[in-house]
Amino acid sequence: MRALTWHGKRDVRVDTVPDPAIREGDDIIVKITTTGLCGSDLHLYEVLGAFLDPGDILGHEPMGIVEEVGPAVTAVKAGDRVVVPFNISCGTCYMCTRGLQSQCETTQVHEHGTGASLFGYTKLYGQVPGGQAEYLRVPFGNALPVPVPDGPPDDRFVYLSDVLPTAWQAVAYADIPPDGSVAVLGLGPIGDMSCRIAAHRGAGTVIGIDLVPERLDRARQRGFHTLDVRQSSDDLVDAVRELTGGRGADAVIDAVGMEAHGSRIATAAQGMTTLLPDALAAALMKRAGIDRLSALHTAIDLVRRGGTVSVVGVYGGAVDPLPLLTMFDKQLTVRMGQANVRRWVDDILPLLTDGDPLGVDDFATHRLPLEEAPDAYEMFQKKRDGAVKVLFTP
């Protein structure tokens, strides 16, 4: 089959690789019909090479048609249409039964002390072949795949793999009061969708913050307030307070993470790890890694006293300094974590089968053949051509 594989920093290629096969009784094989490019994939493209091997298959936002099922699978059959959540969860362990599928005890990567395994996402999360490919082996076929109805195009459902549950959890964790206010830092796919979900769930004031004109325009067209992060920090705080009765936002969602445009020192430190031997780079990143924290510091500045900061952007640092004095003084609540995809599916799926209140049908900015994935990675990283969400067709 053809698959998008990692070969080095900013070097991904579409190669011919062996087809996946059934290995366990409850495995299924899915023929991928649509698969997404995620902002988290750019972390692999840029700075996490120490935890990858050449030839690793990337991607964790797939959907398609069940091609083959193992002998123990009863929940789906060949020909069924399914979405595959990005975190690999068994559905039956202590964590899964408490809605914490991202911490699944069956697939935790004990070697690295990390949570549930992920499709297409480094040795830190199991080094499981990903979904930017023609076929994908999916374990836990009775619990993990999400059956979806035939009929509507893939765009209606593919975001159940990551974007929708991640944004839904970000909003749920933000705990926005009824008719309250939320500021969303970063209007990539997750931030954009977080704005939409926050409004759908009753937020009265939604403020989208970014520096890319096309992304600000998208949010503005849906009726949200928008602010350009390139204005000074003090001006940004004043602008948010002006929109929120002088106090600051009830909640702030950090949808930026370590892609933030911030400290040059942290940026240089991340870049230097890519020049080291993999073993040394991995140890350095796990024990002494630092992030660019400008987005998180901005979130702490923008939220009102007694408010909530919901962190959905991915951070990877081990020694990140936080302004604990300010956080304590402002009496903030901070919630964060990898999305528990299966936890939110039942809440979201009805919004995809009865109308399109979240605007998923036209959410993608680019639909490309998988063979064009290397160019798409470069375009998305450089935020060219208005790229917000890219979908591939294998």
CSV table of C-alpha atoms in Angstrom, one decimal:
chain,number,residue,atom,x,y,z
A,1,MET,CA,0.0,0.0,0.0
A,2,ARG,CA,1.0,3.7,-0.2
A,3,ALA,CA,1.6,5.5,3.0
A,4,LEU,CA,3.1,8.8,4.3
A,5,THR,CA,6.3,8.0,6.1
A,6,TRP,CA,8.8,10.0,8.2
A,7,HIS,CA,12.5,10.1,7.1
A,8,GLY,CA,13.9,13.1,9.0
A,9,LYS,CA,13.3,16.7,10.0
A,10,ARG,CA,11.0,18.3,7.4
A,11,ASP,CA,11.3,15.1,5.3
A,12,VAL,CA,8.2,13.0,4.8
A,13,ARG,CA,7.5,10.8,1.8
A,14,VAL,CA,4.8,8.7,0.3
A,15,ASP,CA,6.3,5.2,0.1
A,16,THR,CA,5.1,1.8,-0.8
A,17,VAL,CA,5.0,-0.3,2.4
A,18,PRO,CA,3.5,-3.7,3.4
A,19,ASP,CA,-0.2,-3.9,3.9
A,20,PRO,CA,-1.3,-4.3,7.5
A,21,ALA,CA,-2.7,-7.7,8.6
A,22,ILE,CA,-4.9,-9.0,11.3
A,23,ARG,CA,-2.7,-9.9,14.4
A,24,GLU,CA,-5.2,-10.3,17.2
A,25,GLY,CA,-8.7,-11.7,17.2
A,26,ASP,CA,-10.4,-8.4,17.8
A,27,ASP,CA,-8.4,-6.5,15.1
A,28,ILE,CA,-10.0,-4.9,12.1
A,29,ILE,CA,-8.5,-3.6,8.8
A,30,VAL,CA,-9.9,-0.3,7.6
A,31,LYS,CA,-9.6,0.9,4.0
A,32,ILE,CA,-9.0,4.6,4.5
A,33,THR,CA,-11.2,6.9,2.5
A,34,THR,CA,-10.2,10.2,4.2
A,35,THR,CA,-7.5,11.1,6.6
A,36,GLY,CA,-6.5,14.5,8.1
A,37,LEU,CA,-3.3,16.5,8.6
A,38,CYS,CA,-3.2,17.7,12.2
A,39,GLY,CA,-1.2,20.5,13.8
A,40,SER,CA,0.3,17.8,16.1
A,41,ASP,CA,1.8,16.1,13.0
A,42,LEU,CA,4.0,19.2,12.6
A,43,HIS,CA,5.6,18.4,15.9
A,44,LEU,CA,6.9,15.2,14.3
A,45,TYR,CA,7.8,17.1,11.1
A,46,GLU,CA,9.9,19.6,13.1
A,47,VAL,CA,11.2,18.7,16.6
A,48,LEU,CA,10.3,15.1,17.7
A,49,GLY,CA,12.6,13.2,15.4
A,50,ALA,CA,14.5,11.6,18.3
A,51,PHE,CA,11.4,9.5,19.0
A,52,LEU,CA,10.8,8.4,15.4
A,53,ASP,CA,12.5,5.9,13.0
A,54,PRO,CA,12.7,6.3,9.2
A,55,GLY,CA,9.7,4.6,7.6
A,56,ASP,CA,7.3,5.3,10.5
A,57,ILE,CA,3.8,5.8,9.1
A,58,LEU,CA,2.3,9.1,10.3
A,59,GLY,CA,-1.3,10.3,10.8
A,60,HIS,CA,-4.0,9.9,13.4
A,61,GLU,CA,-7.3,11.3,11.9
A,62,PRO,CA,-8.6,8.5,9.6
A,63,MET,CA,-12.0,7.1,8.6
A,64,GLY,CA,-12.9,4.6,6.0
A,65,ILE,CA,-14.6,1.2,5.3
A,66,VAL,CA,-14.0,-2.0,7.2
A,67,GLU,CA,-12.2,-4.3,4.9
A,68,GLU,CA,-11.6,-7.3,7.2
A,69,VAL,CA,-12.4,-8.3,10.8
A,70,GLY,CA,-10.8,-10.7,13.2
A,71,PRO,CA,-12.7,-13.7,14.5
A,72,ALA,CA,-13.6,-12.1,17.8
A,73,VAL,CA,-15.1,-8.9,16.3
A,74,THR,CA,-18.9,-8.7,16.5
A,75,ALA,CA,-19.5,-4.9,16.7
A,76,VAL,CA,-18.6,-4.1,13.1
A,77,LYS,CA,-18.4,-6.1,9.9
A,78,ALA,CA,-16.8,-5.8,6.5
A,79,GLY,CA,-18.4,-2.9,4.5
A,80,ASP,CA,-19.2,-0.8,7.6
A,81,ARG,CA,-18.2,2.8,7.6
A,82,VAL,CA,-16.2,3.8,10.6
A,83,VAL,CA,-14.2,6.7,12.1
A,84,VAL,CA,-11.0,5.7,14.0
A,85,PRO,CA,-10.2,7.7,17.2
A,86,PHE,CA,-6.6,8.9,17.5
A,87,ASN,CA,-6.1,7.4,21.0
A,88,ILE,CA,-6.0,3.6,21.1
A,89,SER,CA,-8.2,2.6,24.0
A,90,CYS,CA,-9.5,-0.8,25.0
A,91,GLY,CA,-12.9,0.4,26.3
A,92,THR,CA,-12.9,-1.9,29.3
A,93,CYS,CA,-10.1,-0.9,31.7
A,94,TYR,CA,-10.4,1.3,34.8
A,95,MET,CA,-9.5,4.4,33.0
A,96,CYS,CA,-11.7,3.8,29.9
A,97,THR,CA,-14.8,3.0,32.0
A,98,ARG,CA,-14.3,6.4,33.6
A,99,GLY,CA,-14.1,8.3,30.4
A,100,LEU,CA,-10.3,8.7,30.4
A,101,GLN,CA,-9.5,6.8,27.3
A,102,SER,CA,-6.4,8.9,26.7
A,103,GLN,CA,-5.1,7.1,29.9
A,104,CYS,CA,-6.1,3.6,28.8
A,105,GLU,CA,-4.3,1.2,31.1
A,106,THR,CA,-4.1,-1.5,28.4
A,107,THR,CA,-2.2,0.6,26.0
A,108,GLN,CA,-0.1,2.9,28.2
A,109,VAL,CA,3.5,3.1,27.1
A,110,HIS,CA,5.2,2.1,30.4
A,111,GLU,CA,8.7,2.3,28.9
A,112,HIS,CA,8.3,6.1,28.6
A,113,GLY,CA,5.8,6.6,31.5
A,114,THR,CA,3.1,8.0,29.1
A,115,GLY,CA,-0.6,7.5,28.5
A,116,ALA,CA,-2.5,5.6,26.0
A,117,SER,CA,-0.9,4.7,22.7
A,118,LEU,CA,-1.7,6.9,19.7
A,119,PHE,CA,-1.8,6.1,16.0
A,120,GLY,CA,1.1,7.5,14.0
A,121,TYR,CA,2.8,9.3,16.9
A,122,THR,CA,6.3,8.4,18.0
A,123,LYS,CA,7.9,5.9,20.4
A,124,LEU,CA,6.6,8.0,23.3
A,125,TYR,CA,3.1,6.8,22.4
A,126,GLY,CA,3.7,3.3,21.1
A,127,GLN,CA,5.1,3.8,17.6
A,128,VAL,CA,1.9,2.4,16.1
A,129,PRO,CA,1.6,2.8,12.3
A,130,GLY,CA,-0.7,5.7,11.5
A,131,GLY,CA,-3.6,6.5,9.3
A,132,GLN,CA,-2.1,8.6,6.5
A,133,ALA,CA,-2.2,5.4,4.4
A,134,GLU,CA,-4.4,3.3,2.2
A,135,TYR,CA,-5.1,0.8,5.0
A,136,LEU,CA,-4.9,0.8,8.8
A,137,ARG,CA,-4.9,-2.0,11.3
A,138,VAL,CA,-7.2,-1.0,14.2
A,139,PRO,CA,-7.1,-3.0,17.5
A,140,PHE,CA,-10.1,-3.4,19.9
A,141,GLY,CA,-12.5,-3.7,17.0
A,142,ASN,CA,-15.5,-4.1,19.3
A,143,ALA,CA,-14.8,-0.9,21.3
A,144,LEU,CA,-12.6,1.6,19.4
A,145,PRO,CA,-14.0,2.3,15.9
A,146,VAL,CA,-17.0,4.6,15.7
A,147,PRO,CA,-19.6,3.4,13.2
A,148,VAL,CA,-21.2,6.2,11.2
A,149,PRO,CA,-24.1,6.2,8.7
A,150,ASP,CA,-23.7,5.9,5.0
A,151,GLY,CA,-24.8,8.8,2.9
A,152,PRO,CA,-23.2,12.1,3.9
A,153,PRO,CA,-19.6,12.8,2.7
A,154,ASP,CA,-16.6,12.0,4.8
A,155,ASP,CA,-16.2,15.6,5.8
A,156,ARG,CA,-19.3,15.2,7.9
A,157,PHE,CA,-17.7,12.6,10.1
A,158,VAL,CA,-13.9,12.5,9.8
A,159,TYR,CA,-13.4,15.1,12.5
A,160,LEU,CA,-14.7,12.7,15.1
A,161,SER,CA,-11.2,11.2,15.0
A,162,ASP,CA,-9.6,14.2,16.7
A,163,VAL,CA,-10.8,17.8,15.9
A,164,LEU,CA,-14.3,17.6,17.3
A,165,PRO,CA,-13.7,15.6,20.5
A,166,THR,CA,-10.5,17.6,21.2
A,167,ALA,CA,-12.3,20.9,20.8
A,168,TRP,CA,-15.3,19.6,22.7
A,169,GLN,CA,-13.1,18.6,25.7
A,170,ALA,CA,-11.3,22.0,25.6
A,171,VAL,CA,-14.7,23.7,25.9
A,172,ALA,CA,-16.0,21.3,28.5
A,173,TYR,CA,-12.8,21.8,30.6
A,174,ALA,CA,-13.1,25.6,30.2
A,175,ASP,CA,-16.3,25.5,32.2
A,176,ILE,CA,-17.7,28.6,30.6
A,177,PRO,CA,-20.7,30.0,32.6
A,178,PRO,CA,-24.0,30.3,30.7
A,179,ASP,CA,-23.8,33.3,28.5
A,180,GLY,CA,-20.2,33.8,29.7
A,181,SER,CA,-17.1,34.7,27.9
A,182,VAL,CA,-14.2,32.7,26.4
A,183,ALA,CA,-11.1,33.8,24.6
A,184,VAL,CA,-9.5,31.2,22.3
A,185,LEU,CA,-5.8,31.5,21.6
A,186,GLY,CA,-4.9,30.1,18.2
A,187,LEU,CA,-7.4,29.6,15.4
A,188,GLY,CA,-6.0,26.6,13.7
A,189,PRO,CA,-8.4,23.6,13.4
A,190,ILE,CA,-8.8,23.0,17.2
A,191,GLY,CA,-9.1,26.7,18.1
A,192,ASP,CA,-11.5,27.4,15.3
A,193,MET,CA,-13.7,24.5,16.2
A,194,SER,CA,-13.5,25.4,19.9
A,195,CYS,CA,-15.0,28.8,19.1
A,196,ARG,CA,-17.9,27.1,17.2
A,197,ILE,CA,-18.5,24.6,20.0
A,198,ALA,CA,-18.3,27.3,22.7
A,199,ALA,CA,-21.0,29.3,20.9
A,200,HIS,CA,-23.1,26.2,20.3
A,201,ARG,CA,-23.0,25.4,24.0
A,202,GLY,CA,-24.1,28.8,25.1
A,203,ALA,CA,-21.1,31.1,25.5
A,204,GLY,CA,-22.2,34.7,25.1
A,205,THR,CA,-18.9,36.2,24.1
A,206,VAL,CA,-16.4,34.3,22.0
A,207,ILE,CA,-13.1,35.9,21.2
A,208,GLY,CA,-10.8,34.3,18.7
A,209,ILE,CA,-7.1,35.4,18.8
A,210,ASP,CA,-4.5,34.6,16.1
A,211,LEU,CA,-1.9,36.3,13.9
A,212,VAL,CA,-2.8,34.7,10.5
A,213,PRO,CA,-5.3,37.0,8.6
A,214,GLU,CA,-7.1,34.1,6.9
A,215,ARG,CA,-7.7,32.4,10.2
A,216,LEU,CA,-9.0,35.6,11.8
A,217,ASP,CA,-11.3,36.1,8.8
A,218,ARG,CA,-12.8,32.6,9.2
A,219,ALA,CA,-13.7,33.3,12.8
A,220,ARG,CA,-15.0,36.8,12.0
A,221,GLN,CA,-17.3,35.3,9.3
A,222,ARG,CA,-19.0,33.2,12.0
A,223,GLY,CA,-19.7,36.2,14.1
A,224,PHE,CA,-16.9,35.9,16.7
A,225,HIS,CA,-14.9,38.8,18.0
A,226,THR,CA,-11.3,38.6,16.7
A,227,LEU,CA,-8.0,40.0,18.0
A,228,ASP,CA,-4.6,40.0,16.3
A,229,VAL,CA,-2.0,38.6,18.7
A,230,ARG,CA,0.7,40.8,17.0
A,231,GLN,CA,-0.5,43.8,19.0
A,232,SER,CA,1.3,44.2,22.3
A,233,SER,CA,0.5,42.0,25.2
A,234,ASP,CA,-0.8,45.0,27.2
A,235,ASP,CA,-3.1,46.0,24.3
A,236,LEU,CA,-4.4,42.4,24.0
A,237,VAL,CA,-5.2,42.3,27.7
A,238,ASP,CA,-7.0,45.6,27.5
A,239,ALA,CA,-8.9,44.6,24.4
A,240,VAL,CA,-10.2,41.4,26.1
A,241,ARG,CA,-11.1,43.3,29.2
A,242,GLU,CA,-13.0,45.8,27.1
A,243,LEU,CA,-15.1,42.9,25.7
A,244,THR,CA,-15.7,41.3,29.1
A,245,GLY,CA,-16.8,44.0,31.5
A,246,GLY,CA,-13.3,45.0,32.5
A,247,ARG,CA,-12.5,41.7,34.3
A,248,GLY,CA,-11.1,39.5,31.6
A,249,ALA,CA,-12.5,36.4,30.1
A,250,ASP,CA,-14.3,33.8,32.2
A,251,ALA,CA,-12.3,31.2,30.5
A,252,VAL,CA,-9.3,31.0,28.1
A,253,ILE,CA,-8.5,28.1,25.8
A,254,ASP,CA,-4.9,27.7,24.8
A,255,ALA,CA,-5.1,26.0,21.5
A,256,VAL,CA,-1.5,26.9,20.5
A,257,GLY,CA,0.9,24.9,22.6
A,258,MET,CA,4.5,24.5,21.6
A,259,GLU,CA,3.8,26.0,18.2
A,260,ALA,CA,3.6,29.4,19.9
A,261,HIS,CA,5.6,32.3,18.5
A,262,GLY,CA,7.5,33.1,21.7
A,263,SER,CA,10.9,32.8,23.3
A,264,ARG,CA,13.8,32.7,20.9
A,265,ILE,CA,15.8,30.8,23.5
A,266,ALA,CA,13.2,28.0,23.7
A,267,THR,CA,12.9,27.9,19.9
A,268,ALA,CA,16.7,27.5,19.6
A,269,ALA,CA,16.8,24.9,22.3
A,270,GLN,CA,14.1,22.8,20.5
A,271,GLY,CA,16.0,23.2,17.2
A,272,MET,CA,19.3,22.2,18.8
A,273,THR,CA,17.9,18.8,19.8
A,274,THR,CA,17.5,17.9,16.1
A,275,LEU,CA,21.2,18.2,15.6
A,276,LEU,CA,22.1,15.7,18.4
A,277,PRO,CA,22.3,11.9,18.2
A,278,ASP,CA,18.8,10.5,18.8
A,279,ALA,CA,19.6,8.8,22.1
A,280,LEU,CA,21.0,12.1,23.5
A,281,ALA,CA,18.3,14.2,22.0
A,282,ALA,CA,15.5,12.0,23.4
A,283,ALA,CA,17.1,12.1,26.9
A,284,LEU,CA,17.5,15.9,26.8
A,285,MET,CA,13.9,16.5,25.6
A,286,LYS,CA,12.4,14.1,28.3
A,287,ARG,CA,14.5,15.5,31.2
A,288,ALA,CA,15.3,19.1,30.3
A,289,GLY,CA,13.0,20.1,27.5
A,290,ILE,CA,11.5,23.5,27.5
A,291,ASP,CA,8.6,25.0,25.5
A,292,ARG,CA,7.8,28.4,24.1
A,293,LEU,CA,5.3,29.5,26.7
A,294,SER,CA,4.1,32.8,25.4
A,295,ALA,CA,0.6,31.5,24.6
A,296,LEU,CA,0.2,30.0,28.1
A,297,HIS,CA,1.4,33.1,29.8
A,298,THR,CA,-1.0,35.2,27.6
A,299,ALA,CA,-3.8,32.9,28.7
A,300,ILE,CA,-3.0,33.5,32.3
A,301,ASP,CA,-3.0,37.3,31.7
A,302,LEU,CA,-6.3,37.3,29.8
A,303,VAL,CA,-8.4,35.2,32.1
A,304,ARG,CA,-10.4,36.9,34.9
A,305,ARG,CA,-9.7,36.3,38.6
A,306,GLY,CA,-11.3,33.0,39.6
A,307,GLY,CA,-11.5,31.9,35.9
A,308,THR,CA,-10.4,28.8,34.1
A,309,VAL,CA,-7.6,28.1,31.7
A,310,SER,CA,-8.1,25.1,29.4
A,311,VAL,CA,-4.9,23.9,27.8
A,312,VAL,CA,-5.5,21.9,24.6
A,313,GLY,CA,-2.4,22.9,22.7
A,314,VAL,CA,0.3,20.2,23.0
A,315,TYR,CA,3.3,21.0,25.2
A,316,GLY,CA,6.4,18.8,25.4
A,317,GLY,CA,8.7,20.4,27.9
A,318,ALA,CA,9.8,18.7,31.1
A,319,VAL,CA,11.1,21.8,33.0
A,320,ASP,CA,8.7,24.5,31.9
A,321,PRO,CA,8.6,27.4,34.4
A,322,LEU,CA,5.1,28.7,35.3
A,323,PRO,CA,4.1,31.9,37.0
A,324,LEU,CA,2.7,30.2,40.0
A,325,LEU,CA,2.5,33.3,42.1
A,326,THR,CA,0.2,34.9,39.6
A,327,MET,CA,-1.8,31.7,39.1
A,328,PHE,CA,-2.3,31.4,42.9
A,329,ASP,CA,-3.1,35.0,43.4
A,330,LYS,CA,-5.7,35.0,40.6
A,331,GLN,CA,-7.2,31.8,42.0
A,332,LEU,CA,-7.2,30.1,38.6
A,333,THR,CA,-8.4,26.6,37.7
A,334,VAL,CA,-6.2,25.0,35.0
A,335,ARG,CA,-7.4,21.8,33.2
A,336,MET,CA,-5.5,20.1,30.4
A,337,GLY,CA,-4.9,16.8,28.7
A,338,GLN,CA,-5.1,14.7,25.6
A,339,ALA,CA,-8.7,14.4,24.4
A,340,ASN,CA,-10.6,11.3,25.5
A,341,VAL,CA,-12.2,10.8,22.1
A,342,ARG,CA,-14.7,8.0,22.9
A,343,ARG,CA,-15.9,10.0,26.0
A,344,TRP,CA,-17.4,12.7,23.8
A,345,VAL,CA,-18.6,10.8,20.7
A,346,ASP,CA,-22.2,10.3,22.0
A,347,ASP,CA,-22.5,14.1,22.7
A,348,ILE,CA,-21.2,15.1,19.2
A,349,LEU,CA,-22.6,12.5,16.8
A,350,PRO,CA,-26.2,13.8,16.9
A,351,LEU,CA,-24.8,17.2,15.7
A,352,LEU,CA,-23.4,15.5,12.6
A,353,THR,CA,-26.6,13.5,11.6
A,354,ASP,CA,-29.2,16.3,12.0
A,355,GLY,CA,-28.0,19.4,10.2
A,356,ASP,CA,-24.6,20.9,10.4
A,357,PRO,CA,-24.6,23.4,13.3
A,358,LEU,CA,-20.8,23.3,13.7
A,359,GLY,CA,-20.0,23.9,10.0
A,360,VAL,CA,-18.0,20.7,9.4
A,361,ASP,CA,-19.1,20.3,5.8
A,362,ASP,CA,-17.0,23.3,4.7
A,363,PHE,CA,-14.4,23.2,7.5
A,364,ALA,CA,-11.6,21.8,5.3
A,365,THR,CA,-9.6,24.4,3.4
A,366,HIS,CA,-7.7,21.8,1.3
A,367,ARG,CA,-8.6,18.3,-0.1
A,368,LEU,CA,-5.6,16.6,-1.7
A,369,PRO,CA,-4.5,13.2,-2.8
A,370,LEU,CA,-2.3,11.5,-0.3
A,371,GLU,CA,0.5,11.5,-2.9
A,372,GLU,CA,0.7,15.3,-2.4
A,373,ALA,CA,1.1,15.0,1.4
A,374,PRO,CA,4.8,16.1,1.5
A,375,ASP,CA,4.0,19.4,-0.1
A,376,ALA,CA,0.9,19.8,2.1
A,377,TYR,CA,3.0,19.4,5.3
A,378,GLU,CA,5.3,22.2,4.1
A,379,MET,CA,2.3,24.4,3.2
A,380,PHE,CA,0.6,23.8,6.5
A,381,GLN,CA,3.7,24.5,8.6
A,382,LYS,CA,4.3,27.7,6.8
A,383,LYS,CA,0.6,28.7,7.0
A,384,ARG,CA,0.6,29.3,3.2
A,385,ASP,CA,-2.4,29.5,0.9
A,386,GLY,CA,-4.9,30.0,3.8
A,387,ALA,CA,-4.3,26.4,5.0
A,388,VAL,CA,-6.3,25.6,8.2
A,389,LYS,CA,-7.4,22.1,7.7
A,390,VAL,CA,-6.1,19.6,5.1
A,391,LEU,CA,-7.7,16.3,4.2
A,392,PHE,CA,-6.1,13.6,2.2
A,393,THR,CA,-7.7,11.0,0.0
A,394,PRO,CA,-5.5,7.9,-0.2
